[in-house]
Short mmCIF file of C-alpha atoms in Angstrom, two decimals:
data_model
loop_
_atom_site.label_atom_id
_atom_site.label_comp_id
_atom_site.label_asym_id
_atom_site.label_seq_id
_atom_site.Cartn_x
_atom_site.Cartn_y
_atom_site.Cartn_z
CA UNK A 166 -17.61 29.71 -46.36
CA UNK A 167 -14.69 27.70 -47.72
CA UNK A 168 -11.17 28.75 -46.87
CA UNK A 169 -7.67 27.35 -47.02
CA UNK A 170 -5.93 27.01 -43.68
CA UNK A 171 -2.16 26.46 -43.31
CA UNK A 172 -0.96 24.77 -40.14
CA UNK A 173 2.63 24.33 -38.95
CA UNK A 174 3.25 21.87 -36.14
CA UNK A 175 5.89 19.69 -34.48
CA UNK A 176 5.66 15.98 -35.35
CA UNK A 177 7.43 13.32 -33.29
CA UNK A 178 8.51 10.40 -35.48
CA UNK A 179 8.54 6.78 -34.25
CA UNK A 180 12.32 7.02 -33.71
CA UNK A 181 11.81 9.97 -31.33
CA UNK A 182 13.12 12.73 -33.60
CA UNK A 183 10.99 15.84 -33.88
CA UNK A 184 10.28 17.39 -37.25
CA UNK A 185 8.49 20.62 -38.10
CA UNK A 186 5.81 20.05 -40.74
CA UNK A 187 3.38 22.32 -42.58
CA UNK A 188 0.10 21.26 -44.16
CA UNK A 189 -2.80 22.99 -45.89
CA UNK A 190 -6.44 21.98 -45.52
CA UNK A 191 -9.67 23.34 -46.91
CA UNK A 192 -12.32 24.02 -44.30
CA UNK A 193 -15.84 23.71 -45.71
CA UNK A 194 -17.66 23.52 -42.39
CA UNK A 195 -19.26 20.67 -40.50
CA UNK A 196 -21.55 18.03 -41.93
CA UNK A 197 -23.38 14.76 -41.25
CA UNK A 198 -23.57 11.38 -42.99
CA UNK A 199 -26.07 8.51 -42.83
CA UNK A 200 -25.89 4.88 -43.87
CA UNK A 201 -29.32 3.65 -44.96
CA UNK A 202 -29.59 -0.09 -44.24
CA UNK A 203 -32.36 -2.41 -45.40
CA UNK A 204 -32.74 -5.17 -42.78
CA UNK A 205 -34.82 -7.50 -44.97
CA UNK A 206 -32.47 -7.53 -47.96
CA UNK A 207 -29.31 -6.89 -45.91
CA UNK A 208 -28.27 -4.11 -48.28
CA UNK A 209 -27.33 -0.46 -47.99
CA UNK A 210 -28.62 2.45 -50.05
CA UNK A 211 -25.90 4.65 -51.48
CA UNK A 212 -25.97 7.68 -53.77
CA UNK A 213 -24.14 8.41 -57.00
CA UNK A 214 -22.68 11.94 -57.01
CA UNK A 215 -20.60 13.91 -59.50
CA UNK A 216 -17.30 15.06 -57.94
CA UNK A 217 -15.05 17.39 -59.92
CA UNK A 218 -11.73 16.23 -58.34
CA UNK A 219 -12.28 12.67 -59.53
CA UNK A 220 -13.28 13.90 -63.00
CA UNK A 221 -10.14 16.06 -63.24
CA UNK A 222 -8.04 13.05 -62.23
CA UNK A 223 -9.28 10.74 -64.98
CA UNK A 224 -12.65 9.35 -63.92
CA UNK A 225 -14.51 9.85 -67.23
CA UNK A 226 -17.93 10.19 -65.64
CA UNK A 227 -16.77 12.01 -62.50
CA UNK A 228 -19.29 9.95 -60.53
CA UNK A 229 -18.62 8.43 -57.10
CA UNK A 230 -20.76 6.09 -55.03
CA UNK A 231 -21.15 7.42 -51.48
CA UNK A 232 -23.20 7.36 -48.33
CA UNK A 233 -25.80 10.14 -48.14
CA UNK A 234 -24.21 13.24 -46.56
CA UNK A 235 -24.27 17.01 -46.50
CA UNK A 236 -23.07 20.19 -44.87
CA UNK A 237 -24.93 21.35 -41.78
CA UNK A 238 -25.34 24.94 -42.98
CA UNK A 239 -27.34 26.27 -40.01
CA UNK A 240 -29.17 23.00 -39.28
CA UNK A 241 -28.67 20.44 -36.54
CA UNK A 242 -27.04 17.17 -37.67
CA UNK A 243 -30.43 15.39 -37.42
CA UNK A 244 -32.18 18.01 -39.58
CA UNK A 245 -29.30 17.97 -42.06
CA UNK A 246 -29.48 14.21 -42.45
CA UNK A 247 -33.26 14.27 -42.93
CA UNK A 248 -32.90 16.97 -45.62
CA UNK A 249 -30.02 15.27 -47.42
CA UNK A 250 -31.61 11.81 -47.31
CA UNK A 251 -34.78 13.06 -49.00
CA UNK A 252 -32.86 15.22 -51.49
CA UNK A 253 -30.39 12.50 -52.51
CA UNK A 254 -32.47 9.30 -52.23
CA UNK A 255 -36.13 10.24 -52.05
CA UNK A 256 -36.51 8.55 -48.65
CA UNK A 257 -38.18 10.51 -45.86
CA UNK A 258 -36.81 9.50 -42.48
CA UNK A 259 -38.30 10.32 -39.10
CA UNK A 260 -35.42 9.44 -36.81
CA UNK A 261 -31.93 8.05 -37.07
CA UNK A 262 -29.56 6.71 -34.43
CA UNK A 263 -26.29 8.53 -33.89
CA UNK A 264 -23.35 6.18 -33.48
CA UNK A 265 -20.12 8.15 -33.81
CA UNK A 266 -19.24 11.77 -33.12
CA UNK A 267 -16.07 12.43 -35.12
CA UNK A 268 -13.89 11.06 -37.84
CA UNK A 269 -10.31 11.89 -38.74
CA UNK A 270 -11.13 14.97 -40.79
CA UNK A 271 -10.95 18.60 -39.77
CA UNK A 272 -14.74 18.97 -39.83
CA UNK A 273 -17.11 17.44 -37.35
CA UNK A 274 -19.11 14.82 -39.21
CA UNK A 275 -21.69 13.03 -37.06
CA UNK A 276 -22.70 9.67 -38.48
CA UNK A 277 -26.17 8.17 -38.33
CA UNK A 278 -27.79 4.98 -39.45
CA UNK A 279 -31.36 3.88 -39.94
CA UNK A 280 -32.75 0.42 -40.48
CA UNK A 281 -35.12 0.18 -43.44
CA UNK A 282 -37.66 -2.57 -42.91
CA UNK A 283 -39.84 -1.95 -45.95
CA UNK A 284 -39.37 -0.85 -49.53
CA UNK A 285 -41.58 2.24 -49.41
CA UNK A 286 -40.02 5.68 -49.61
CA UNK A 287 -41.27 6.97 -46.25
CA UNK A 288 -39.63 5.61 -43.13
#
C-alpha cells in the first residue's frame, strides 16, 4: 500500500538556531537492490526501466538506467532480489552477498552484489 505521510519536526541549523519544518514523503514499503558485477569484463549489468516522473519532467523516452531492484511484498530481501534479477535481466542467481542494511530513504533497502564469472544466464 502506498500512502503519503506528513512529518513535522525540529531541525537544528549549523548556527544553533532551531526551526520547525514539515515534509511529506510517500511510503511504498521496503525493497532490495542488487548490483550484478562481471569479474572477467569488469562491468556491471544494469536495467532500463520506464519511470513516469522522469517522463513527465521532460525525458522523452521516460527510461532510466538503474540497478536491479524491487519491493519486498511479502518476500525476504534474498527472495526478492532473486525474483527481480530474473524478471529484469534474465539472470538466475543462487546467492548474493549482503553488504549494506540501509540507505538514506524512508524504506529499508538492503543491497546485495554478486560476482558474475561467466556469460551464461544462470549463476
